[in-house]
GROMACS .gro file of C-alpha atoms in nm:
model
  478
    1MET     CA    1   0.026  -0.813  -3.008
    2LYS     CA    2   0.291  -0.643  -2.865
    3LEU     CA    3   0.486  -0.791  -2.547
    4GLY     CA    4   0.404  -0.473  -2.348
    5TRP     CA    5   0.066  -0.526  -2.350
    6ILE     CA    6   0.013  -0.861  -2.188
    7VAL     CA    7   0.327  -0.744  -1.923
    8ALA     CA    8   0.150  -0.381  -1.849
    9PRO     CA    9  -0.239  -0.497  -1.828
   10ALA     CA   10  -0.101  -0.865  -1.604
   11GLY     CA   11   0.101  -0.560  -1.386
   12LEU     CA   12  -0.250  -0.379  -1.291
   13LEU     CA   13  -0.418  -0.694  -1.260
   14ALA     CA   14  -0.171  -0.780  -0.958
   15VAL     CA   15  -0.238  -0.445  -0.828
   16PHE     CA   16  -0.583  -0.519  -0.798
   17ALA     CA   17  -0.496  -0.876  -0.670
   18THR     CA   18  -0.304  -0.701  -0.390
   19CYS     CA   19  -0.563  -0.468  -0.294
   20TRP     CA   20  -0.838  -0.762  -0.274
   21ASP     CA   21  -0.569  -0.948  -0.048
   22GLU     CA   22  -0.529  -0.687   0.168
   23ALA     CA   23  -0.929  -0.623   0.216
   24TRP     CA   24  -0.948  -1.003   0.285
   25HIS     CA   25  -0.666  -1.014   0.576
   26THR     CA   26  -0.872  -0.725   0.701
   27ASP     CA   27  -1.219  -0.899   0.678
   28VAL     CA   28  -1.141  -1.241   0.723
   29GLY     CA   29  -0.757  -1.264   0.829
   30ARG     CA   30  -0.487  -1.482   0.725
   31ASP     CA   31  -0.589  -1.801   0.472
   32THR     CA   32  -0.407  -2.036   0.292
   33ALA     CA   33  -0.176  -1.993  -0.009
   34TRP     CA   34  -0.466  -2.091  -0.197
   35ALA     CA   35  -0.726  -1.818  -0.128
   36ALA     CA   36  -0.853  -1.630  -0.449
   37PRO     CA   37  -0.653  -1.285  -0.386
   38HIS     CA   38  -0.324  -1.518  -0.378
   39LEU     CA   39  -0.376  -1.731  -0.660
   40LEU     CA   40  -0.463  -1.387  -0.881
   41LEU     CA   41  -0.177  -1.201  -0.739
   42TYR     CA   42   0.041  -1.533  -0.838
   43GLY     CA   43  -0.111  -1.556  -1.146
   44SER     CA   44  -0.113  -1.203  -1.271
   45VAL     CA   45   0.277  -1.150  -1.114
   46GLY     CA   46   0.371  -1.482  -1.271
   47LEU     CA   47   0.243  -1.327  -1.630
   48VAL     CA   48   0.491  -1.042  -1.553
   49GLY     CA   49   0.759  -1.247  -1.490
   50ILE     CA   50   0.722  -1.481  -1.824
   51GLY     CA   51   0.697  -1.114  -1.999
   52VAL     CA   52   1.041  -1.028  -1.867
   53ALA     CA   53   1.218  -1.354  -1.933
   54VAL     CA   54   1.107  -1.351  -2.309
   55TRP     CA   55   1.224  -0.978  -2.296
   56GLY     CA   56   1.544  -1.104  -2.176
   57LEU     CA   57   1.567  -1.382  -2.433
   58ARG     CA   58   1.500  -1.149  -2.716
   59VAL     CA   59   1.780  -0.946  -2.603
   60LEU     CA   60   2.000  -1.195  -2.553
   61VAL     CA   61   1.944  -1.322  -2.977
   62ALA     CA   62   1.985  -0.984  -3.055
   63LEU     CA   63   2.285  -0.922  -2.889
   64ARG     CA   64   2.453  -1.271  -2.887
   65SER     CA   65   2.641  -1.204  -2.590
   66ILE     CA   66   2.523  -1.285  -2.230
   67ARG     CA   67   2.756  -1.025  -2.078
   68SER     CA   68   2.647  -0.749  -2.332
   69THR     CA   69   2.305  -0.855  -2.213
   70LEU     CA   70   2.354  -0.798  -1.859
   71THR     CA   71   2.501  -0.476  -1.945
   72GLU     CA   72   2.144  -0.304  -2.018
   73VAL     CA   73   2.007  -0.176  -1.738
   74PRO     CA   74   1.636  -0.159  -1.807
   75LEU     CA   75   1.630  -0.537  -1.824
   76LEU     CA   76   1.866  -0.544  -1.556
   77ALA     CA   77   1.611  -0.334  -1.363
   78ALA     CA   78   1.341  -0.544  -1.424
   79SER     CA   79   1.495  -0.892  -1.396
   80LEU     CA   80   1.636  -0.783  -1.030
   81GLY     CA   81   1.332  -0.670  -0.935
   82ALA     CA   82   1.120  -0.955  -1.036
   83LEU     CA   83   1.379  -1.162  -0.824
   84GLY     CA   84   1.352  -0.955  -0.533
   85ALA     CA   85   0.970  -0.983  -0.567
   86LEU     CA   86   0.991  -1.334  -0.581
   87ILE     CA   87   1.235  -1.417  -0.288
   88ALA     CA   88   1.043  -1.161  -0.070
   89SER     CA   89   0.784  -1.432  -0.032
   90PRO     CA   90   0.953  -1.703   0.167
   91ILE     CA   91   1.143  -1.420   0.353
   92ASP     CA   92   0.814  -1.279   0.448
   93ALA     CA   93   0.710  -1.654   0.599
   94THR     CA   94   1.033  -1.664   0.799
   95TRP     CA   95   0.998  -1.336   0.918
   96HIS     CA   96   0.677  -1.359   1.090
   97GLU     CA   97   0.749  -1.725   1.210
   98ALA     CA   98   1.074  -1.576   1.371
   99TYR     CA   99   0.886  -1.197   1.477
  100GLY     CA  100   0.535  -1.246   1.536
  101ARG     CA  101   0.291  -0.967   1.419
  102ASP     CA  102   0.451  -0.759   1.171
  103SER     CA  103   0.155  -0.784   0.948
  104VAL     CA  104   0.186  -0.444   0.832
  105LEU     CA  105   0.281  -0.294   0.535
  106PHE     CA  106   0.598  -0.124   0.650
  107SER     CA  107   0.749  -0.440   0.761
  108PRO     CA  108   1.091  -0.511   0.571
  109PRO     CA  109   0.960  -0.836   0.367
  110HIS     CA  110   0.661  -0.607   0.249
  111MET     CA  111   0.838  -0.321   0.137
  112LEU     CA  112   1.090  -0.546  -0.024
  113VAL     CA  113   0.762  -0.655  -0.225
  114VAL     CA  114   0.691  -0.275  -0.304
  115LEU     CA  115   1.053  -0.172  -0.362
  116ALA     CA  116   1.132  -0.483  -0.589
  117SER     CA  117   0.812  -0.418  -0.795
  118THR     CA  118   0.872  -0.067  -0.843
  119ALA     CA  119   1.250  -0.170  -0.987
  120LEU     CA  120   1.049  -0.430  -1.202
  121VAL     CA  121   0.827  -0.132  -1.369
  122LEU     CA  122   1.122   0.125  -1.357
  123GLY     CA  123   1.288  -0.106  -1.613
  124VAL     CA  124   0.989  -0.172  -1.804
  125LEU     CA  125   0.908   0.181  -1.829
  126ALA     CA  126   1.284   0.246  -1.971
  127GLY     CA  127   1.251  -0.064  -2.184
  128LEU     CA  128   0.923   0.047  -2.385
  129PRO     CA  129   1.012   0.210  -2.724
  130THR     CA  130   0.958   0.614  -2.693
  131GLN     CA  131   0.697   0.610  -2.955
  132ALA     CA  132   0.497   0.341  -2.755
  133ARG     CA  133   0.298   0.657  -2.556
  134ALA     CA  134   0.025   0.450  -2.455
  135LEU     CA  135   0.210   0.158  -2.308
  136ARG     CA  136   0.477   0.418  -2.141
  137ALA     CA  137   0.141   0.583  -1.960
  138THR     CA  138   0.012   0.248  -1.877
  139ALA     CA  139   0.364   0.181  -1.735
  140GLY     CA  140   0.354   0.501  -1.536
  141VAL     CA  141  -0.001   0.437  -1.373
  142LEU     CA  142   0.186   0.078  -1.268
  143LEU     CA  143   0.498   0.317  -1.124
  144PHE     CA  144   0.228   0.544  -0.936
  145ALA     CA  145   0.085   0.241  -0.794
  146ASN     CA  146   0.348   0.122  -0.649
  147ALA     CA  147   0.503   0.399  -0.527
  148VAL     CA  148   0.225   0.548  -0.333
  149ALA     CA  149   0.130   0.164  -0.217
  150VAL     CA  150   0.326   0.270   0.108
  151VAL     CA  151   0.003   0.471   0.241
  152PHE     CA  152  -0.232   0.217   0.136
  153GLU     CA  153  -0.293   0.125   0.495
  154TYR     CA  154  -0.388   0.501   0.581
  155GLU     CA  155  -0.653   0.458   0.284
  156ALA     CA  156  -0.785   0.112   0.355
  157ASP     CA  157  -0.828   0.258   0.723
  158VAL     CA  158  -0.587   0.034   0.926
  159PRO     CA  159  -0.258   0.207   0.992
  160GLN     CA  160  -0.024   0.071   1.235
  161PHE     CA  161   0.183   0.414   1.275
  162THR     CA  162   0.074   0.773   1.336
  163GLU     CA  163  -0.139   0.903   1.067
  164ILE     CA  164   0.106   1.226   1.100
  165LEU     CA  165   0.348   1.024   0.853
  166TYR     CA  166   0.053   0.964   0.598
  167LEU     CA  167   0.108   1.299   0.391
  168PRO     CA  168   0.497   1.328   0.385
  169LEU     CA  169   0.511   0.953   0.318
  170LEU     CA  170   0.255   1.022   0.006
  171LEU     CA  171   0.426   1.319  -0.108
  172LEU     CA  172   0.811   1.173  -0.103
  173THR     CA  173   0.686   0.892  -0.316
  174GLY     CA  174   0.420   1.042  -0.526
  175LEU     CA  175   0.668   1.354  -0.604
  176ALA     CA  176   0.943   1.105  -0.695
  177ALA     CA  177   0.698   0.882  -0.945
  178ALA     CA  178   0.573   1.200  -1.085
  179TRP     CA  179   0.938   1.305  -1.186
  180VAL     CA  180   1.008   0.978  -1.372
  181VAL     CA  181   0.704   1.023  -1.513
  182ALA     CA  182   0.753   1.378  -1.651
  183ARG     CA  183   1.064   1.239  -1.828
  184ALA     CA  184   0.986   0.912  -1.936
  185VAL     CA  185   0.627   0.939  -2.064
  186PRO     CA  186   0.648   1.117  -2.383
  187LEU     CA  187   0.327   1.294  -2.360
  188ARG     CA  188   0.246   1.666  -2.322
  189PHE     CA  189   0.066   1.618  -1.985
  190PRO     CA  190   0.266   1.283  -1.847
  191VAL     CA  191   0.156   1.326  -1.481
  192THR     CA  192  -0.183   1.438  -1.535
  193THR     CA  193  -0.256   1.152  -1.774
  194VAL     CA  194  -0.089   0.876  -1.496
  195VAL     CA  195  -0.261   1.050  -1.239
  196ILE     CA  196  -0.651   0.998  -1.406
  197GLY     CA  197  -0.513   0.653  -1.517
  198TYR     CA  198  -0.431   0.556  -1.158
  199ALA     CA  199  -0.747   0.751  -0.984
  200ALA     CA  200  -0.949   0.512  -1.233
  201LEU     CA  201  -0.751   0.222  -1.160
  202ARG     CA  202  -0.877   0.283  -0.811
  203LEU     CA  203  -1.210   0.329  -0.875
  204VAL     CA  204  -1.230  -0.017  -1.110
  205ILE     CA  205  -1.065  -0.158  -0.802
  206ALA     CA  206  -1.351  -0.020  -0.526
  207ALA     CA  207  -1.613  -0.139  -0.769
  208GLY     CA  208  -1.432  -0.501  -0.760
  209LEU     CA  209  -1.389  -0.503  -0.373
  210THR     CA  210  -1.759  -0.402  -0.356
  211ALA     CA  211  -1.877  -0.632  -0.587
  212LEU     CA  212  -1.693  -0.931  -0.377
  213GLY     CA  213  -1.847  -0.778  -0.042
  214ARG     CA  214  -1.497  -0.680   0.062
  215SER     CA  215  -1.371  -0.364   0.242
  216THR     CA  216  -1.276  -0.068  -0.001
  217PRO     CA  217  -1.009   0.167   0.059
  218ASP     CA  218  -1.052   0.584   0.032
  219LEU     CA  219  -1.056   0.702  -0.311
  220PRO     CA  220  -0.788   0.867  -0.395
  221ILE     CA  221  -0.846   1.205  -0.410
  222ALA     CA  222  -0.521   1.333  -0.272
  223VAL     CA  223  -0.276   1.242  -0.535
  224LEU     CA  224  -0.436   1.433  -0.819
  225GLY     CA  225  -0.270   1.718  -0.682
  226PHE     CA  226   0.008   1.582  -0.822
  227ALA     CA  227  -0.131   1.679  -1.184
  228ALA     CA  228   0.023   2.023  -1.106
  229PHE     CA  229   0.362   1.888  -1.199
  230ASP     CA  230   0.236   2.001  -1.558
  231LEU     CA  231   0.203   2.353  -1.477
  232PRO     CA  232   0.423   2.544  -1.717
  233PHE     CA  233   0.674   2.678  -1.474
  234ARG     CA  234   1.025   2.683  -1.631
  235HIS     CA  235   1.169   2.517  -1.319
  236THR     CA  236   1.114   2.186  -1.153
  237ALA     CA  237   1.126   2.337  -0.826
  238GLN     CA  238   0.871   2.492  -0.888
  239ARG     CA  239   0.677   2.240  -1.022
  240VAL     CA  240   0.743   1.971  -0.728
  241THR     CA  241   0.629   2.260  -0.485
  242ALA     CA  242   0.311   2.337  -0.710
  243ALA     CA  243   0.214   1.957  -0.703
  244ALA     CA  244   0.343   1.926  -0.339
  245THR     CA  245   0.099   2.236  -0.233
  246ALA     CA  246  -0.177   2.111  -0.448
  247THR     CA  247  -0.148   1.745  -0.288
  248SER     CA  248  -0.125   1.891   0.052
  249THR     CA  249  -0.423   2.105   0.020
  250LEU     CA  250  -0.666   1.806  -0.141
  251ALA     CA  251  -0.527   1.567   0.124
  252LEU     CA  252  -0.640   1.788   0.452
  253GLY     CA  253  -1.017   1.865   0.239
  254ALA     CA  254  -1.053   1.512   0.194
  255SER     CA  255  -0.955   1.433   0.543
  256ALA     CA  256  -1.151   1.728   0.681
  257SER     CA  257  -1.446   1.642   0.495
  258GLY     CA  258  -1.460   1.268   0.559
  259ALA     CA  259  -1.351   1.182   0.245
  260ALA     CA  260  -1.084   1.006   0.326
  261SER     CA  261  -0.942   0.784   0.700
  262PRO     CA  262  -0.664   0.973   0.791
  263VAL     CA  263  -0.744   1.206   1.085
  264THR     CA  264  -0.751   1.518   0.973
  265ALA     CA  265  -0.550   1.717   1.304
  266ASP     CA  266  -0.279   1.462   1.242
  267VAL     CA  267  -0.280   1.532   0.836
  268ALA     CA  268  -0.305   1.951   0.898
  269VAL     CA  269  -0.001   1.915   1.137
  270ALA     CA  270   0.226   1.861   0.780
  271ALA     CA  271  -0.052   2.003   0.544
  272VAL     CA  272  -0.071   2.353   0.703
  273PRO     CA  273   0.275   2.427   0.681
  274LEU     CA  274   0.341   2.295   0.350
  275ILE     CA  275   0.062   2.467   0.206
  276ALA     CA  276   0.170   2.771   0.353
  277VAL     CA  277   0.528   2.782   0.237
  278GLY     CA  278   0.426   2.615  -0.096
  279VAL     CA  279   0.194   2.934  -0.159
  280LEU     CA  280   0.437   3.176  -0.050
  281THR     CA  281   0.719   3.014  -0.246
  282LEU     CA  282   0.576   3.019  -0.550
  283LEU     CA  283   0.430   3.360  -0.498
  284ALA     CA  284   0.779   3.472  -0.429
  285LEU     CA  285   0.938   3.321  -0.724
  286GLU     CA  286   0.802   3.484  -1.029
  287ARG     CA  287   0.487   3.726  -1.100
  288ARG     CA  288   0.308   3.458  -1.354
  289SER     CA  289   0.307   3.182  -1.096
  290ARG     CA  290   0.045   3.370  -0.949
  291THR     CA  291  -0.239   3.271  -1.152
  292ALA     CA  292  -0.141   2.906  -1.056
  293VAL     CA  293  -0.145   2.979  -0.692
  294LEU     CA  294  -0.499   3.141  -0.743
  295PRO     CA  295  -0.694   2.794  -0.722
  296LEU     CA  296  -0.446   2.656  -0.469
  297LEU     CA  297  -0.548   2.923  -0.260
  298PHE     CA  298  -0.947   2.884  -0.300
  299LEU     CA  299  -0.879   2.480  -0.256
  300ALA     CA  300  -0.700   2.572   0.131
  301GLY     CA  301  -0.893   2.807   0.222
  302THR     CA  302  -1.194   2.543   0.150
  303ALA     CA  303  -0.998   2.247   0.343
  304ILE     CA  304  -0.927   2.457   0.629
  305SER     CA  305  -1.297   2.598   0.694
  306VAL     CA  306  -1.413   2.208   0.773
  307LEU     CA  307  -1.119   2.115   1.008
  308PRO     CA  308  -1.348   2.010   1.276
  309VAL     CA  309  -1.401   1.717   1.135
  310ASP     CA  310  -1.257   1.394   1.270
  311ARG     CA  311  -1.141   1.012   1.166
  312ALA     CA  312  -0.929   0.749   1.320
  313SER     CA  313  -0.819   0.424   1.198
  314ALA     CA  314  -0.699   0.086   1.307
  315HIS     CA  315  -0.446  -0.185   1.307
  316ASP     CA  316  -0.406  -0.490   1.070
  317PRO     CA  317  -0.361  -0.843   1.298
  318GLY     CA  318  -0.146  -1.128   1.290
  319GLN     CA  319  -0.223  -1.463   1.288
  320GLY     CA  320  -0.055  -1.787   1.422
  321GLU     CA  321  -0.077  -2.156   1.496
  322PRO     CA  322  -0.483  -2.251   1.542
  323VAL     CA  323  -0.591  -2.349   1.896
  324ALA     CA  324  -0.980  -2.343   1.910
  325SER     CA  325  -1.324  -2.197   1.722
  326SER     CA  326  -1.520  -1.956   1.828
  327ARG     CA  327  -1.819  -1.744   1.747
  328MET     CA  328  -1.728  -1.374   1.838
  329THR     CA  329  -1.982  -1.101   1.850
  330ALA     CA  330  -1.909  -0.730   1.888
  331GLU     CA  331  -2.226  -0.484   1.980
  332THR     CA  332  -2.114  -0.099   1.945
  333ASP     CA  333  -2.316   0.161   2.055
  334ALA     CA  334  -2.318   0.532   1.954
  335ALA     CA  335  -2.090   0.651   2.232
  336GLY     CA  336  -1.790   0.394   2.145
  337ARG     CA  337  -1.814   0.110   2.402
  338VAL     CA  338  -1.817  -0.231   2.245
  339THR     CA  339  -1.948  -0.551   2.396
  340VAL     CA  340  -1.763  -0.874   2.293
  341THR     CA  341  -1.928  -1.190   2.387
  342VAL     CA  342  -1.716  -1.494   2.290
  343ASN     CA  343  -1.873  -1.843   2.267
  344LEU     CA  344  -1.638  -2.153   2.244
  345ARG     CA  345  -1.675  -2.422   2.047
  346GLU     CA  346  -1.395  -2.639   2.197
  347HIS     CA  347  -1.117  -2.604   2.495
  348CYS     CA  348  -1.390  -2.497   2.718
  349ASN     CA  349  -1.252  -2.599   3.023
  350ASP     CA  350  -0.854  -2.559   2.928
  351LEU     CA  351  -0.887  -2.210   2.786
  352ASP     CA  352  -0.914  -1.916   3.072
  353PRO     CA  353  -1.047  -1.579   3.001
  354HIS     CA  354  -0.792  -1.275   3.005
  355SER     CA  355  -0.886  -0.953   2.829
  356VAL     CA  356  -1.069  -0.796   2.573
  357THR     CA  357  -0.841  -0.539   2.357
  358GLY     CA  358  -0.871  -0.280   2.098
  359ARG     CA  359  -0.591  -0.178   1.871
  360ARG     CA  360  -0.511   0.113   1.625
  361ALA     CA  361  -0.261   0.293   1.482
  362GLY     CA  362  -0.047   0.198   1.751
  363GLN     CA  363  -0.312   0.261   2.064
  364THR     CA  364  -0.443  -0.053   2.258
  365ILE     CA  365  -0.745  -0.033   2.497
  366THR     CA  366  -0.797  -0.320   2.718
  367ALA     CA  367  -1.054  -0.427   2.975
  368PRO     CA  368  -1.133  -0.780   3.146
  369LEU     CA  369  -1.296  -1.092   3.000
  370ASP     CA  370  -1.525  -1.314   3.201
  371PRO     CA  371  -1.728  -1.589   3.205
  372ALA     CA  372  -2.075  -1.515   3.107
  373GLY     CA  373  -2.206  -1.877   3.095
  374GLN     CA  374  -2.162  -2.221   2.978
  375CYS     CA  375  -1.844  -2.161   2.746
  376THR     CA  376  -1.928  -1.808   2.723
  377PHE     CA  377  -1.716  -1.551   2.805
  378ARG     CA  378  -1.815  -1.147   2.803
  379GLY     CA  379  -1.602  -0.824   2.783
  380ALA     CA  380  -1.672  -0.441   2.710
  381LEU     CA  381  -1.465  -0.179   2.625
  382THR     CA  382  -1.458   0.232   2.560
  383LEU     CA  383  -1.301   0.323   2.246
  384PRO     CA  384  -1.189   0.688   2.229
  385GLU     CA  385  -1.206   0.768   1.850
  386ASP     CA  386  -1.420   0.673   1.540
  387GLY     CA  387  -1.266   0.415   1.242
  388ARG     CA  388  -1.200   0.072   1.215
  389TRP     CA  389  -1.056  -0.092   1.541
  390PHE     CA  390  -0.907  -0.490   1.537
  391VAL     CA  391  -1.081  -0.611   1.906
  392TYR     CA  392  -0.910  -0.907   2.044
  393SER     CA  393  -1.058  -1.155   2.279
  394GLU     CA  394  -0.772  -1.284   2.487
  395PHE     CA  395  -0.704  -1.631   2.677
  396THR     CA  396  -0.453  -1.870   2.819
  397HIS     CA  397  -0.379  -2.195   2.723
  398ASP     CA  398  -0.119  -2.434   2.895
  399GLY     CA  399   0.056  -2.103   3.006
  400LYS     CA  400   0.065  -1.949   2.682
  401ALA     CA  401  -0.156  -1.648   2.489
  402VAL     CA  402  -0.401  -1.717   2.247
  403GLU     CA  403  -0.620  -1.439   2.083
  404GLY     CA  404  -0.901  -1.407   1.818
  405TRP     CA  405  -1.031  -1.083   1.692
  406LEU     CA  406  -1.288  -0.912   1.467
  407PRO     CA  407  -1.235  -0.569   1.263
  408VAL     CA  408  -1.531  -0.337   1.430
  409GLU     CA  409  -1.637   0.015   1.316
  410VAL     CA  410  -1.679   0.267   1.568
  411GLY     CA  411  -1.904   0.596   1.570
  412GLU     CA  412  -2.246   0.405   1.545
  413PRO     CA  413  -2.414   0.187   1.658
  414SER     CA  414  -2.301  -0.171   1.540
  415ARG     CA  415  -2.338  -0.548   1.560
  416VAL     CA  416  -2.055  -0.787   1.394
  417GLN     CA  417  -2.103  -1.170   1.458
  418ALA     CA  418  -1.838  -1.437   1.291
  419THR     CA  419  -1.682  -1.753   1.325
  420ARG     CA  420  -1.292  -1.688   1.436
  421GLY     CA  421  -1.049  -1.928   1.520
  422LEU     CA  422  -0.847  -1.840   1.824
  423TYR     CA  423  -0.472  -1.889   1.789
  424LEU     CA  424  -0.117  -1.882   1.936
  425PRO     CA  425   0.033  -1.534   1.800
  426ALA     CA  426   0.331  -1.617   1.598
  427GLY     CA  427   0.671  -1.498   1.720
  428GLU     CA  428   0.490  -1.433   2.055
  429GLY     CA  429   0.730  -1.292   2.306
  430ALA     CA  430   0.989  -1.287   2.087
  431GLY     CA  431   1.032  -0.845   2.096
  432THR     CA  432   1.235  -0.633   1.855
  433ASN     CA  433   1.616  -0.737   1.867
  434ALA     CA  434   1.938  -0.649   1.746
  435THR     CA  435   1.869  -0.947   1.478
  436GLN     CA  436   1.574  -0.833   1.359
  437ILE     CA  437   1.678  -0.480   1.360
  438ILE     CA  438   2.001  -0.556   1.151
  439LEU     CA  439   1.814  -0.775   0.923
  440GLY     CA  440   1.512  -0.526   0.850
  441GLY     CA  441   1.772  -0.317   0.756
  442LEU     CA  442   1.939  -0.507   0.524
  443ILE     CA  443   1.588  -0.582   0.347
  444TYR     CA  444   1.527  -0.224   0.334
  445ALA     CA  445   1.890  -0.172   0.186
  446LEU     CA  446   1.812  -0.447  -0.092
  447GLY     CA  447   1.516  -0.310  -0.156
  448ILE     CA  448   1.654   0.037  -0.239
  449GLY     CA  449   1.928  -0.063  -0.401
  450LEU     CA  450   1.710  -0.240  -0.630
  451VAL     CA  451   1.533   0.094  -0.677
  452THR     CA  452   1.851   0.243  -0.770
  453VAL     CA  453   1.883   0.029  -1.007
  454GLY     CA  454   1.584   0.101  -1.181
  455LEU     CA  455   1.607   0.463  -1.129
  456ARG     CA  456   1.924   0.461  -1.336
  457ALA     CA  457   1.751   0.274  -1.626
  458THR     CA  458   1.506   0.572  -1.697
  459SER     CA  459   1.813   0.785  -1.668
  460SER     CA  460   2.021   0.542  -1.912
  461GLY     CA  461   2.108   0.735  -2.210
  462ARG     CA  462   2.269   0.432  -2.370
  463ARG     CA  463   2.021   0.273  -2.696
  464LEU     CA  464   2.075  -0.038  -2.874
  465PRO     CA  465   2.167  -0.021  -3.250
  466ALA     CA  466   1.813   0.034  -3.444
  467ARG     CA  467   1.756  -0.341  -3.573
  468GLN     CA  468   1.876  -0.485  -3.226
  469ALA     CA  469   1.693  -0.260  -3.054
  470ARG     CA  470   1.344  -0.372  -3.254
  471ASP     CA  471   1.470  -0.676  -3.158
  472ALA     CA  472   1.508  -0.615  -2.755
  473THR     CA  473   1.260  -0.390  -2.691
  474LEU     CA  474   0.878  -0.477  -2.491
  475GLY     CA  475   0.727  -0.329  -2.799
  476PHE     CA  476   0.857  -0.584  -3.049
  477ARG     CA  477   0.547  -0.699  -3.219
  478THR     CA  478   0.487  -1.105  -3.177
   0.00000   0.00000   0.00000
């Protein structure tokens, strides 16, 4: 069996585990390090790490020199990426302890995982033999999954930041991945193959999460637009323009039809001018571009025709030291009014009710939480937009803030009930300070540096002598 066929499937399994973990945190909250998604993630990442380690040993044996081994850029990128992903875990734990509710993808430790994993995949992709087409395509799917992970919060209906950022982030990362795939995957239609593979992976993930009773992200309709990168234009700029136009069109159409979570008006802020400029640019560049532009015009017209449809998103909660247990119930009516009832199971006399709060995408709606019987408290608030909100019950205990939460779907009548712990928010009151900004910048710089090494690996022209290359690549048969 080829070593690459151990590393690549393990990487795909890690993508599933990451999505499962995200859904777990949304539906259940934080759990121990031994929660099922964590164990699957540890195991799959461990297999990838072992694969990279074996690869390194083979290169070392082939070259018989540590110094020469360290000059092999693909191996260096994969190794540094694996190391970066490994150290991100303790950095993340320390970060949350110090700065509290920052459980969003864009926090520096989380982005270090994404960027380090991307560097790892770039190294693996560059290290595979060029004749291993299926393996390279699989690695391309992994690369695409890591690249577009930056918009996963939007697709999972739990963004913290404005949804205007959704499409620009998707285009920035997706086009970069498409450019690498077009160069590194030796197929006639490399980007199309990888994009379809990624869409299939997401379908499998959605089916798996559904079977496990967990929340599922949107289907990745917009990413199919990156397949336009394979259109037979003479210049890379034309392919980039076509892919950006097609992706923007599909993103707008998916949002407008209700098939994707981001608010249509926010997506349109970037999509409408990008579609217009893209189509006009392609038409102006050369006459033969016009045939390829016709389907984009049709898709754009279809998307814009259903613009009034709208949806919204939510905010991912964070948790700290537990204080008490409660039974929380949230009842929602068709008008968006949410009534929250909290039955305390302990500390009835030393927890003082404060408020109920709804959070999503940087918005905060607050209403009073009042006593409603023995160890029972109730509050109601009206949430202005449909979609998933995180609704908090907030108390004070010994002068400190205590909270618990439930994910609530607004838009139709519903009732959610669960046993929830009330906890002290980690890092409460820490705020954002100069130290946090500097540390965050350094962590981002580290991640970007790792990706830079990975990109250098995919563009490196250095090759080992034939026999050494055979013994040192991930394609070596065991």
